[in-house]
């Protein structure tokens, strides 16, 4: 056992893992985080806490994790390399572990030009792969980035990273995933999947390289509320592919929300059949309360328990 | 303001506007005497510094006349002139002289009447704008205007 | 070269509003090449400033001079005879380096007329692009001659990030993704396997983060 996190244990048991996502609020009251945590705790195995997503200032992911832990839900703390240098990152990692966080997801972070502080400096002292490596070295080598030994109580995280099967250059994406896994990633969450064909082609390459055996791959999903959201993502969000069929399907649906749920459930059932997909990560942005419905409809409720 | 006689400098390309001016003369066409012509080997020789110099030395208006687009003797001189005039107009706006005191025209050597017309148009345009802010007449005009207002 | 761009004239005029006579100094180096602060631009700026001030009834006297380089004390000596008592301010049309050298050398109010942009080169006539991040330790041999430090919006050393699509950067579809360029080039060169090596965390102390830098070459020193 690398970290002993609930997430790791469930993967080891061979369960099809389900994670959700909570976006912390843009103010200093955490009631909404706790509310979402209570709502999700029976339906997901762990929940991501985003780190100032789209470069907009919010409650920090680590502080949010404290609230989630208080509600007895397993947090996955997202950590971007956009806002902190190697000193800040390592310090925050020690802090996160000290309050009981056991899963960290390493990301580059959206460029600050997308957020509400476009004039800020970006740090990028490390990149996401280097962050993965740093986490692994802290855990397995008991070393800080500088090489100094962590004499005791090293943080033992279950290390997550992200992969985008829809970014370019396509053929290099899997090579870079391999690089991330070699750097130390234990689990991978992918970008939201709408183009299932491309995802399957990507998974084929993943299996060719045997990457699904080295790390647990969780397929990212986003339930759609309307065709407008889908159109927006197709047009304006880089690194995303939304096929026209999906937009048409949403457009033609009478009850768009129900159709969005239906689509997501279908996607989950399809993904369960793909060799190497170890779970799903459901990102219901501003629609967190739909997750229980989706999980139930997909036949993934109740969630498995850890076997002692 | 009908008595205002603007000073206008016309930078004319040898291959078109300058010949057109010649032709206009031979054809005994009348055009305003406000135009002072400077011959250029090509409108592509237009230099922002020289344009500014004209204004600094008392011109109320300046224009560059080059060949029709696609007909430049040096292929793209008139296109480059166009870009420079655009930049110079911006600069004139910035310093409060006004970019509309500077224009670019395109014509061919055989367009004598068009040459006279351009001279007419430009003189009319500058007359409407009044004296350049650097022209002593500009102040007099302003003073008269404020006096009239006071009365 | 260092690429710079002229400040708006009104902004420069504001910087010298109290002066009656200014020395406008051009630089014959990089800013002449990128058409921002050479002899010609000195003429244009001086003329524009004079007209602007004449219009405001506060005539400005200008002296124009362009020296070979403002980043070299050797050439700075040529300026000495122009820095007379009646000069109220010096307008430097060099990059930030030149402005500072003039200010360090003469006891005068020195103002910049340009915004210094980056180290780059001409992509075509009239268009310049950024190429070097001046990080102090070149890694171009690892990335097929394309610099991820300055050409990637996030300076990612193990790129690309998830925002790369159709060869473009997530911040702007006009901006090429440096890592797409690197990937393409390494593929062409048959060196893709090199990209699988995890590029270690960079030593930024060799960059500006380590404090102001200096290069010393003892063999050519004469003092």
XYZ file of C-alpha atoms in Angstrom:
682
model
C 0.000 0.000 0.000
C 1.462 3.316 -1.063
C -0.782 5.719 0.771
C -3.549 3.733 2.381
C -6.143 6.113 1.019
C -9.673 4.853 0.556
C -9.303 5.497 -3.165
C -6.213 3.328 -3.382
C -7.836 0.541 -1.350
C -10.910 0.471 -3.566
C -8.785 0.321 -6.698
C -6.813 -2.529 -5.157
C -10.077 -4.360 -4.447
C -10.815 -4.082 -8.138
C -13.839 -1.862 -7.723
C -15.101 0.429 -10.496
C -14.426 3.677 -8.667
C -16.602 6.768 -8.868
C -15.380 10.225 -7.975
C -17.172 13.543 -8.018
C -16.075 17.118 -7.948
C -16.838 20.114 -5.771
C -15.907 23.630 -6.829
C -15.262 25.712 -3.700
C -17.138 29.021 -3.407
C -15.853 32.513 -4.192
C -16.273 33.677 -0.586
C -15.186 32.641 2.870
C -18.127 30.520 3.976
C -17.837 26.764 3.500
C -21.461 25.739 4.124
C -21.976 24.918 0.459
C -18.945 22.599 0.443
C -20.309 20.745 3.461
C -23.765 20.576 1.940
C -22.424 19.052 -1.256
C -20.209 16.679 0.691
C -23.201 15.396 2.709
C -25.183 14.973 -0.477
C -22.409 13.088 -2.303
C -20.880 10.950 0.414
C -23.120 7.923 -0.186
C -22.785 8.143 -3.942
C -19.127 8.710 -4.721
C -15.983 7.157 -3.295
C -14.022 10.383 -3.254
C -14.413 13.940 -4.374
C -12.070 16.375 -6.112
C -11.654 19.831 -4.641
C -10.641 22.175 -7.397
C -7.729 24.578 -7.011
C -8.928 28.001 -8.123
C -10.415 26.504 -11.259
C -10.275 28.615 -14.437
C -7.914 30.842 -12.458
C -10.730 32.379 -10.423
C -10.087 32.968 -6.734
C -11.979 30.561 -4.468
C -11.554 28.848 -1.087
C -8.322 26.888 -1.300
C -8.573 23.237 -2.199
C -6.821 22.144 0.996
C -9.098 24.178 3.263
C -12.075 22.786 1.359
C -10.745 19.283 1.956
C -10.834 19.916 5.699
C -14.576 20.558 5.443
C -15.076 17.485 3.287
C -13.148 15.340 5.771
C -15.363 16.642 8.572
C -18.324 15.257 6.632
C -16.527 11.889 6.381
C -16.015 12.015 2.637
C -12.665 11.228 1.019
C -11.051 14.295 -0.580
C -8.842 14.435 -3.656
C -7.019 17.740 -3.408
C -6.215 19.333 -6.732
C -2.942 21.178 -6.863
C -1.899 23.389 -9.742
C 1.590 24.667 -10.396
C 0.266 28.017 -11.579
C 0.162 29.867 -8.276
C 2.937 28.487 -6.084
C 6.621 27.891 -6.407
C 8.319 24.732 -5.159
C 8.515 26.104 -1.611
C 4.800 26.906 -1.430
C 3.806 23.633 -3.036
C 5.805 21.425 -0.703
C 4.693 23.372 2.331
C 1.048 23.037 1.290
C 1.533 19.308 0.672
C 2.879 18.813 4.184
C -0.051 20.805 5.516
C -2.589 18.855 3.475
C -1.248 15.527 4.708
C -1.248 16.785 8.286
C -4.996 17.403 8.148
C -5.724 13.980 6.707
C -5.635 14.472 2.937
C -4.322 11.354 1.214
C -5.003 11.950 -2.482
C -3.534 14.746 -4.558
C -4.228 15.454 -8.203
C -1.437 17.319 -10.002
C -2.289 19.800 -12.757
C -0.811 22.695 -14.712
C -3.827 24.889 -14.010
C -5.740 27.015 -16.484
C -3.793 30.028 -17.668
C -4.556 33.113 -15.591
C -5.751 34.951 -18.693
C -9.007 32.958 -18.366
C -9.701 34.011 -14.809
C -10.551 37.131 -12.886
C -6.934 38.139 -12.333
C -5.582 38.129 -15.879
C -2.813 40.565 -14.938
C -1.302 38.259 -12.319
C 2.106 36.679 -12.602
C 2.094 32.963 -13.279
C 4.565 30.823 -11.430
C 5.035 27.495 -13.232
C 8.225 26.887 -11.295
C 7.417 23.206 -11.795
C 5.239 21.627 -14.421
C 2.639 18.969 -13.649
C 4.956 16.052 -14.424
C 7.641 17.479 -12.197
C 5.034 17.889 -9.444
C 4.082 14.214 -9.767
C 7.744 13.297 -9.459
C 8.161 15.568 -6.439
C 5.223 13.892 -4.679
C 6.616 10.470 -5.423
C 10.074 11.413 -4.176
C 8.588 12.773 -0.964
C 6.708 9.519 -0.417
C 9.103 6.868 -1.701
C 12.517 8.465 -1.323
C 11.600 10.579 1.710
C 13.154 13.575 0.039
C 12.230 17.145 -0.623
C 12.754 18.543 -4.126
C 16.129 19.976 -3.071
C 17.288 16.489 -2.043
C 17.120 17.080 1.722
C 15.879 14.095 3.637
C 12.458 14.175 5.271
C 13.599 12.623 8.529
C 10.177 11.507 9.711
C 6.485 11.745 8.851
C 6.912 12.013 5.119
C 3.638 12.747 3.297
C 2.390 9.529 1.704
C -0.012 10.591 -0.997
C -1.888 8.570 -3.588
C -0.740 10.523 -6.596
C -3.124 11.585 -9.291
C -2.524 13.261 -12.605
C -4.670 14.279 -15.521
C -4.597 13.334 -19.171
C -6.350 14.900 -22.098
C -7.133 12.476 -24.935
C -8.593 15.419 -26.860
C -5.574 17.683 -26.881
C -3.002 17.724 -29.626
C -0.658 16.345 -30.841
C -2.866 13.254 -30.469
C -0.163 10.609 -30.877
C 2.034 12.321 -28.346
C -0.712 12.414 -25.696
C -0.243 8.780 -24.743
C 3.526 9.128 -24.764
C 3.178 12.021 -22.372
C 0.821 9.956 -20.218
C 3.506 7.312 -20.036
C 5.911 10.002 -18.967
C 3.514 11.052 -16.194
C 3.077 7.472 -15.025
C 6.824 6.916 -15.080
C 7.164 10.054 -13.012
C 4.942 8.446 -10.395
C 1.233 8.905 -11.137
C -0.897 6.223 -9.441
C -4.188 7.256 -10.960
C -5.264 9.344 -13.906
C -8.392 11.372 -14.423
C -9.110 12.324 -18.015
C -10.596 15.437 -19.518
C -14.390 15.261 -20.054
C -15.232 12.733 -22.724
C -17.805 13.551 -25.358
C -16.012 12.097 -28.369
C -16.167 8.430 -27.393
C -14.481 7.250 -30.620
C -11.418 9.307 -29.993
C -11.343 8.181 -26.382
C -11.450 4.560 -27.492
C -8.611 5.131 -29.933
C -6.678 6.725 -27.131
C -7.393 3.788 -24.789
C -6.161 1.425 -27.471
C -2.818 3.186 -27.417
C -2.894 3.165 -23.616
C -3.338 -0.619 -23.635
C -0.661 -1.087 -26.301
C 1.780 0.536 -23.927
C 0.360 -1.345 -20.946
C -0.263 1.918 -19.123
C -3.607 0.790 -17.698
C -1.719 -1.805 -15.680
C 0.675 0.742 -14.232
C -1.913 3.336 -13.229
C -5.663 3.422 -12.666
C -7.429 5.305 -15.395
C -10.603 7.163 -14.532
C -12.665 8.460 -17.412
C -13.853 12.034 -16.995
C -17.510 12.825 -17.643
C -19.584 15.955 -17.537
C -23.378 15.717 -17.484
C -24.867 18.307 -19.830
C -27.649 20.590 -18.673
C -28.380 22.040 -22.073
C -27.193 22.129 -25.661
C -25.903 25.624 -25.046
C -23.283 24.390 -22.602
C -22.204 21.779 -25.136
C -21.987 24.361 -27.895
C -19.985 26.690 -25.681
C -17.478 23.964 -24.881
C -17.220 22.966 -28.521
C -16.428 26.510 -29.530
C -14.561 28.141 -26.708
C -12.902 25.579 -24.458
C -9.585 24.524 -25.880
C -8.559 20.944 -25.376
C -12.141 19.705 -25.662
C -13.938 17.950 -28.485
C -17.741 17.928 -28.495
C -19.145 16.101 -31.533
C -22.092 17.654 -33.372
C -24.223 14.538 -32.714
C -24.195 15.295 -29.009
C -25.226 18.886 -29.566
C -28.010 17.782 -31.922
C -29.204 15.158 -29.494
C -29.369 17.746 -26.717
C -30.983 20.296 -29.000
C -33.713 17.884 -30.084
C -34.468 16.673 -26.585
C -37.626 17.982 -24.987
C -36.380 17.626 -21.438
C -32.753 18.680 -21.848
C -31.715 17.899 -18.297
C -33.175 14.407 -18.423
C -31.437 13.853 -21.742
C -28.147 15.011 -20.227
C -28.523 12.484 -17.409
C -29.485 9.751 -19.877
C -26.432 10.513 -22.028
C -24.119 10.428 -19.028
C -25.529 7.093 -17.830
C -25.059 5.631 -21.322
C -21.472 6.881 -21.352
C -20.767 5.261 -17.969
C -22.189 1.923 -19.123
C -20.109 2.130 -22.285
C -16.951 3.019 -20.391
C -17.401 0.056 -18.028
C -16.995 -2.197 -21.056
C -13.663 -0.659 -22.125
C -10.677 -2.610 -20.935
C -8.431 -0.500 -18.757
C -11.006 2.000 -17.548
C -10.924 1.662 -13.758
C -13.560 4.189 -12.857
C -15.318 7.390 -13.730
C -14.840 10.927 -12.559
C -18.046 12.946 -12.783
C -17.580 16.690 -13.083
C -21.019 18.209 -12.665
C -20.061 21.854 -12.750
C -22.766 23.894 -10.968
C -24.951 20.791 -11.005
C -23.491 18.749 -8.176
C -26.899 17.551 -6.976
C -27.434 15.503 -10.128
C -24.580 13.126 -9.298
C -26.652 10.818 -7.003
C -29.249 10.375 -9.748
C -26.601 9.514 -12.333
C -24.826 7.078 -10.034
C -28.090 5.338 -9.163
C -29.280 5.122 -12.767
C -25.920 3.741 -13.863
C -26.352 0.918 -11.359
C -23.362 2.033 -9.338
C -25.272 2.505 -6.092
C -24.653 1.537 -3.337
C -20.924 2.195 -3.327
C -18.607 -0.617 -2.234
C -17.114 -0.807 1.240
C -13.453 -1.358 2.045
C -12.841 -4.984 2.906
C -10.671 -5.342 5.952
C -14.017 81.275 -43.137
C -14.367 81.608 -46.863
C -11.309 83.881 -46.944
C -9.101 81.164 -45.444
C -6.558 80.053 -48.013
C -5.018 76.814 -46.774
C -1.462 75.857 -47.545
C -1.427 72.312 -48.861
C 1.600 70.250 -49.716
C 1.092 67.527 -52.309
C 3.724 64.824 -52.540
C 3.305 63.513 -56.064
C 4.701 60.366 -57.613
C 6.671 61.067 -60.788
C 4.975 58.252 -62.678
C 1.392 59.268 -62.124
C 0.275 62.329 -60.192
C 3.175 64.484 -61.345
C 2.488 63.660 -64.995
C -1.230 64.063 -64.374
C -0.508 67.541 -63.057
C 1.370 68.271 -66.268
C -1.537 66.998 -68.287
C -3.969 69.070 -66.272
C -1.833 72.089 -67.136
C -1.783 71.292 -70.858
C -5.515 70.807 -70.751
C -5.810 74.282 -69.203
C -7.731 72.801 -66.269
C -8.229 75.094 -63.314
C -7.346 73.898 -59.845
C -6.850 75.776 -56.569
C -3.551 77.623 -56.194
C -3.259 76.354 -52.617
C -1.367 73.262 -53.680
C 2.436 73.177 -53.401
C 3.763 70.168 -55.253
C 6.792 68.117 -54.287
C 7.922 65.476 -56.721
C 8.629 61.993 -55.421
C 10.311 59.244 -57.450
C 7.525 56.985 -56.117
C 4.874 57.406 -53.438
C 6.793 54.638 -51.680
C 9.362 57.310 -50.875
C 6.847 58.829 -48.437
C 8.598 59.439 -45.165
C 6.584 60.118 -42.028
C 9.321 62.454 -40.875
C 8.997 64.589 -44.007
C 5.207 64.615 -43.744
C 5.524 65.888 -40.179
C 8.071 68.456 -41.325
C 5.529 69.848 -43.765
C 3.019 70.306 -40.959
C 5.640 71.715 -38.635
C 6.623 74.273 -41.264
C 3.122 75.569 -41.727
C 1.103 73.269 -43.948
C -2.603 73.110 -43.128
C -2.960 69.912 -45.088
C -0.792 67.328 -46.808
C -1.550 64.625 -49.308
C 0.355 61.965 -51.091
C -0.695 61.042 -54.605
C 0.501 57.716 -55.942
C -0.350 55.326 -58.723
C -3.489 53.217 -58.841
C -3.156 50.120 -56.706
C -1.544 47.381 -58.707
C 0.066 49.887 -61.093
C 3.078 51.027 -59.064
C 6.185 51.345 -61.215
C 8.082 49.816 -58.298
C 5.385 47.208 -57.687
C 4.321 47.983 -54.118
C 5.484 51.538 -53.344
C 1.950 52.906 -53.202
C 0.826 50.102 -50.864
C 3.649 50.952 -48.501
C 2.772 54.638 -48.749
C -0.792 53.801 -47.792
C 0.369 52.054 -44.627
C 2.662 54.930 -43.694
C -0.078 57.486 -44.242
C -2.326 55.442 -41.965
C 0.358 55.493 -39.270
C 1.050 59.215 -39.753
C -2.673 59.982 -39.489
C -2.736 58.163 -36.163
C 0.245 60.154 -34.991
C -1.311 63.456 -36.074
C -4.427 62.534 -34.120
C -2.304 61.789 -31.089
C -0.634 65.188 -31.102
C -3.827 67.063 -31.780
C -3.123 68.248 -35.322
C -5.753 65.891 -36.680
C -5.277 62.896 -38.938
C -7.892 64.161 -41.382
C -5.474 66.842 -42.559
C -3.503 64.101 -44.274
C -4.772 61.961 -47.146
C -3.595 59.521 -49.756
C -4.938 59.517 -53.315
C -4.393 57.113 -56.174
C -4.501 58.083 -59.830
C -2.729 57.458 -63.119
C -0.642 59.697 -65.371
C -3.471 60.051 -67.830
C -5.922 61.348 -65.257
C -5.372 65.110 -65.622
C -8.972 65.989 -64.715
C -8.850 63.684 -61.691
C -5.704 65.506 -60.546
C -7.532 68.826 -60.636
C -10.451 67.216 -58.838
C -8.225 65.837 -56.055
C -6.681 69.285 -55.567
C -10.172 70.702 -55.343
C -11.391 68.033 -52.916
C -8.434 68.388 -50.627
C -8.604 72.180 -50.590
C -12.280 71.972 -49.742
C -11.638 69.437 -46.973
C -8.919 71.565 -45.361
C -10.965 74.707 -45.736
C -13.712 73.016 -43.774
C -11.245 71.934 -41.085
C -9.854 75.472 -40.875
C -6.263 76.466 -40.233
C -3.879 73.958 -38.657
C -3.512 74.384 -34.892
C 0.075 75.410 -35.614
C -1.020 78.167 -37.996
C -1.214 81.655 -36.379
C -4.558 82.063 -38.153
C -5.915 79.229 -36.001
C -5.537 81.300 -32.856
C -6.987 84.408 -34.407
C -9.958 82.411 -35.501
C -10.376 80.981 -32.016
C -10.095 84.408 -30.419
C -12.629 85.911 -32.790
C -14.957 83.028 -32.086
C -14.713 83.433 -28.319
C -15.167 87.217 -28.627
C -18.268 86.707 -30.684
C -19.525 84.272 -28.105
C -18.846 86.779 -25.320
C -20.842 89.418 -27.134
C 17.898 41.545 -30.688
C 15.989 43.459 -28.035
C 12.627 44.377 -29.489
C 10.942 47.566 -28.325
C 7.959 49.668 -29.285
C 7.352 53.404 -29.028
C 5.222 54.710 -26.193
C 2.251 56.855 -27.243
C 3.523 60.385 -27.991
C 1.147 61.955 -25.482
C 2.622 59.738 -22.782
C 6.164 60.845 -23.613
C 5.030 64.477 -23.777
C 3.622 64.153 -20.258
C 6.966 62.876 -18.983
C 8.711 66.055 -20.123
C 5.927 68.588 -19.643
C 8.064 70.813 -17.409
C 11.055 70.870 -19.765
C 11.754 73.668 -22.238
C 14.612 71.976 -24.005
C 15.181 68.261 -24.366
C 17.807 66.039 -25.883
C 16.269 63.173 -27.831
C 18.780 60.338 -27.998
C 18.432 57.481 -30.442
C 20.313 54.203 -30.358
C 21.978 52.614 -33.360
C 21.648 49.067 -31.985
C 18.667 46.750 -31.720
C 16.034 49.494 -31.645
C 17.262 50.881 -34.940
C 16.851 47.437 -36.472
C 13.365 46.975 -35.040
C 12.479 50.493 -36.168
C 11.607 51.796 -32.729
C 14.388 54.140 -31.660
C 16.849 54.841 -34.467
C 17.719 58.108 -36.167
C 14.479 58.177 -38.127
C 12.279 57.556 -35.107
C 14.200 60.242 -33.214
C 13.279 62.707 -35.984
C 9.633 61.714 -35.896
C 9.340 61.846 -32.110
C 11.138 65.187 -31.850
C 8.993 66.743 -34.555
C 5.796 65.373 -33.009
C 6.761 66.630 -29.554
C 7.590 70.096 -30.920
C 4.266 70.335 -32.726
C 2.321 69.099 -29.730
C 3.961 71.690 -27.507
C 3.648 74.495 -30.022
C -0.039 73.776 -30.202
C -0.218 74.123 -26.436
C 1.669 77.435 -26.644
C 4.567 76.026 -24.671
C 7.198 75.660 -27.400
C 9.717 72.909 -26.896
C 13.252 73.016 -28.157
C 14.769 69.705 -29.155
C 18.266 68.503 -29.925
C 18.479 65.212 -31.827
C 21.343 62.796 -31.713
C 21.664 59.086 -32.375
C 24.685 57.232 -31.055
C 25.911 53.786 -32.069
C 24.837 52.065 -28.881
C 23.467 53.334 -25.607
C 24.450 50.153 -23.770
C 28.174 50.848 -24.020
C 30.110 53.512 -22.047
C 32.460 53.886 -25.009
C 29.720 55.406 -27.158
C 28.218 57.281 -24.257
C 31.173 59.667 -24.414
C 29.821 60.983 -27.701
C 26.813 62.231 -25.795
C 28.790 64.381 -23.412
C 28.954 67.487 -25.560
C 25.183 67.433 -26.076
C 24.396 67.276 -22.374
C 24.601 71.034 -21.826
C 23.277 73.034 -18.881
C 20.214 74.209 -20.774
C 19.001 70.654 -21.412
C 16.148 70.085 -18.965
C 15.548 66.434 -19.785
C 16.891 63.607 -21.895
C 14.466 61.431 -23.834
C 16.137 58.091 -24.482
C 14.837 56.067 -27.401
C 16.846 53.003 -26.440
C 15.704 49.847 -24.672
C 15.612 49.836 -20.885
C 19.331 49.181 -20.834
C 20.171 52.329 -22.765
C 17.862 54.490 -20.669
C 19.655 53.314 -17.535
C 23.115 53.790 -18.951
C 22.300 57.379 -19.910
C 20.746 58.015 -16.490
C 23.741 56.508 -14.690
C 26.192 58.556 -16.687
C 24.638 62.021 -16.642
C 23.109 64.075 -13.889
C 19.952 64.777 -15.862
C 16.295 63.823 -15.772
C 16.156 60.878 -18.200
C 12.881 59.455 -19.485
C 12.160 56.417 -21.699
C 10.343 56.890 -24.986
C 10.002 53.166 -25.657
C 8.512 50.132 -23.986
C 11.060 47.338 -24.095
C 9.289 44.147 -25.097
C 11.450 41.068 -25.489
C 14.422 39.297 -27.015
C 13.323 38.190 -30.431
C 13.691 38.499 -34.152
C 11.930 39.661 -37.306
C 9.284 37.195 -38.503
C 8.680 39.365 -41.547
C 9.220 43.024 -42.324
C 7.363 44.901 -39.612
C 6.590 41.867 -37.458
C 8.773 40.699 -34.599
C 8.358 37.610 -32.439
C 9.656 36.599 -29.029
C 12.221 33.824 -29.033
C 14.450 33.839 -25.946
C 13.442 33.859 -22.270
C 16.941 34.853 -21.118
C 16.769 32.068 -18.520
C 20.521 31.796 -18.195
C 20.844 28.109 -19.071
C 19.938 27.086 -22.576
C 17.979 23.868 -23.101
C 17.267 24.302 -26.811
C 19.293 21.162 -27.557
C 16.594 19.151 -25.792
C 13.623 20.625 -27.566
C 14.573 20.671 -31.205
C 15.621 24.302 -31.140
C 12.259 25.616 -29.925
C 12.224 27.319 -26.541
C 9.432 26.108 -24.220
C 10.413 28.622 -21.549
C 9.333 31.639 -23.517
C 7.180 30.210 -26.291
C 4.939 28.155 -24.018
C 2.541 30.407 -22.074
C 3.176 28.311 -18.995
C 6.888 27.643 -19.589
C 6.171 23.928 -19.312
C 9.265 21.751 -19.637
C 7.368 18.464 -20.037
C 4.590 19.708 -22.271
C 2.128 20.164 -23.754
C -0.611 20.949 -21.249
C -4.204 19.864 -21.893
C -5.042 23.134 -23.591
C -3.123 22.443 -26.789
C -5.441 21.860 -29.715
C -4.920 21.996 -33.466
C -1.402 23.223 -32.839
C -2.553 26.300 -30.970
C -2.230 27.503 -27.395
C -5.256 27.686 -25.119
C -4.740 31.372 -24.426
C -5.169 32.457 -28.035
C -5.774 30.668 -31.317
C -3.223 33.034 -32.882
C -0.490 31.647 -30.637
C 1.293 28.480 -31.698
C 1.602 25.754 -29.088
C 5.344 25.531 -28.499
C 5.039 21.876 -27.586
C 3.235 21.045 -30.814
C 6.139 22.694 -32.633
C 8.618 20.766 -30.503
C 6.783 17.482 -31.048
C 6.587 18.017 -34.818
C 10.224 18.879 -35.050
C 11.446 16.038 -32.860
C 9.304 13.669 -34.898
C 10.820 14.958 -38.130
C 14.279 14.556 -36.660
C 13.466 11.028 -35.475
C 14.195 11.976 -31.887
C 10.788 11.516 -30.274
C 12.236 9.148 -27.684
C 14.155 12.079 -26.224
C 10.855 13.669 -25.254
C 10.057 10.692 -23.039
C 12.819 11.649 -20.661
C 11.401 13.568 -17.740
C 12.931 16.998 -17.872
C 13.962 17.801 -14.292
C 12.903 20.861 -12.328
C 14.762 23.892 -13.604
C 17.419 25.843 -11.765
C 15.910 29.304 -11.975
C 18.726 30.825 -9.952
C 20.544 31.224 -13.251
C 17.668 33.334 -14.485
C 16.562 36.700 -13.115
C 15.142 34.919 -10.066
C 18.697 34.603 -8.784
C 19.048 38.374 -8.594
C 20.656 40.784 -11.080
C 23.170 38.942 -13.214
C 26.598 39.825 -14.488
C 28.883 38.180 -17.012
C 32.625 38.503 -16.455
C 35.165 37.581 -19.099
C 38.516 38.161 -17.485
C 40.650 37.559 -20.557
C 39.330 40.646 -22.267
C 39.386 42.963 -19.278
C 41.865 45.824 -19.519
C 41.729 47.254 -16.021
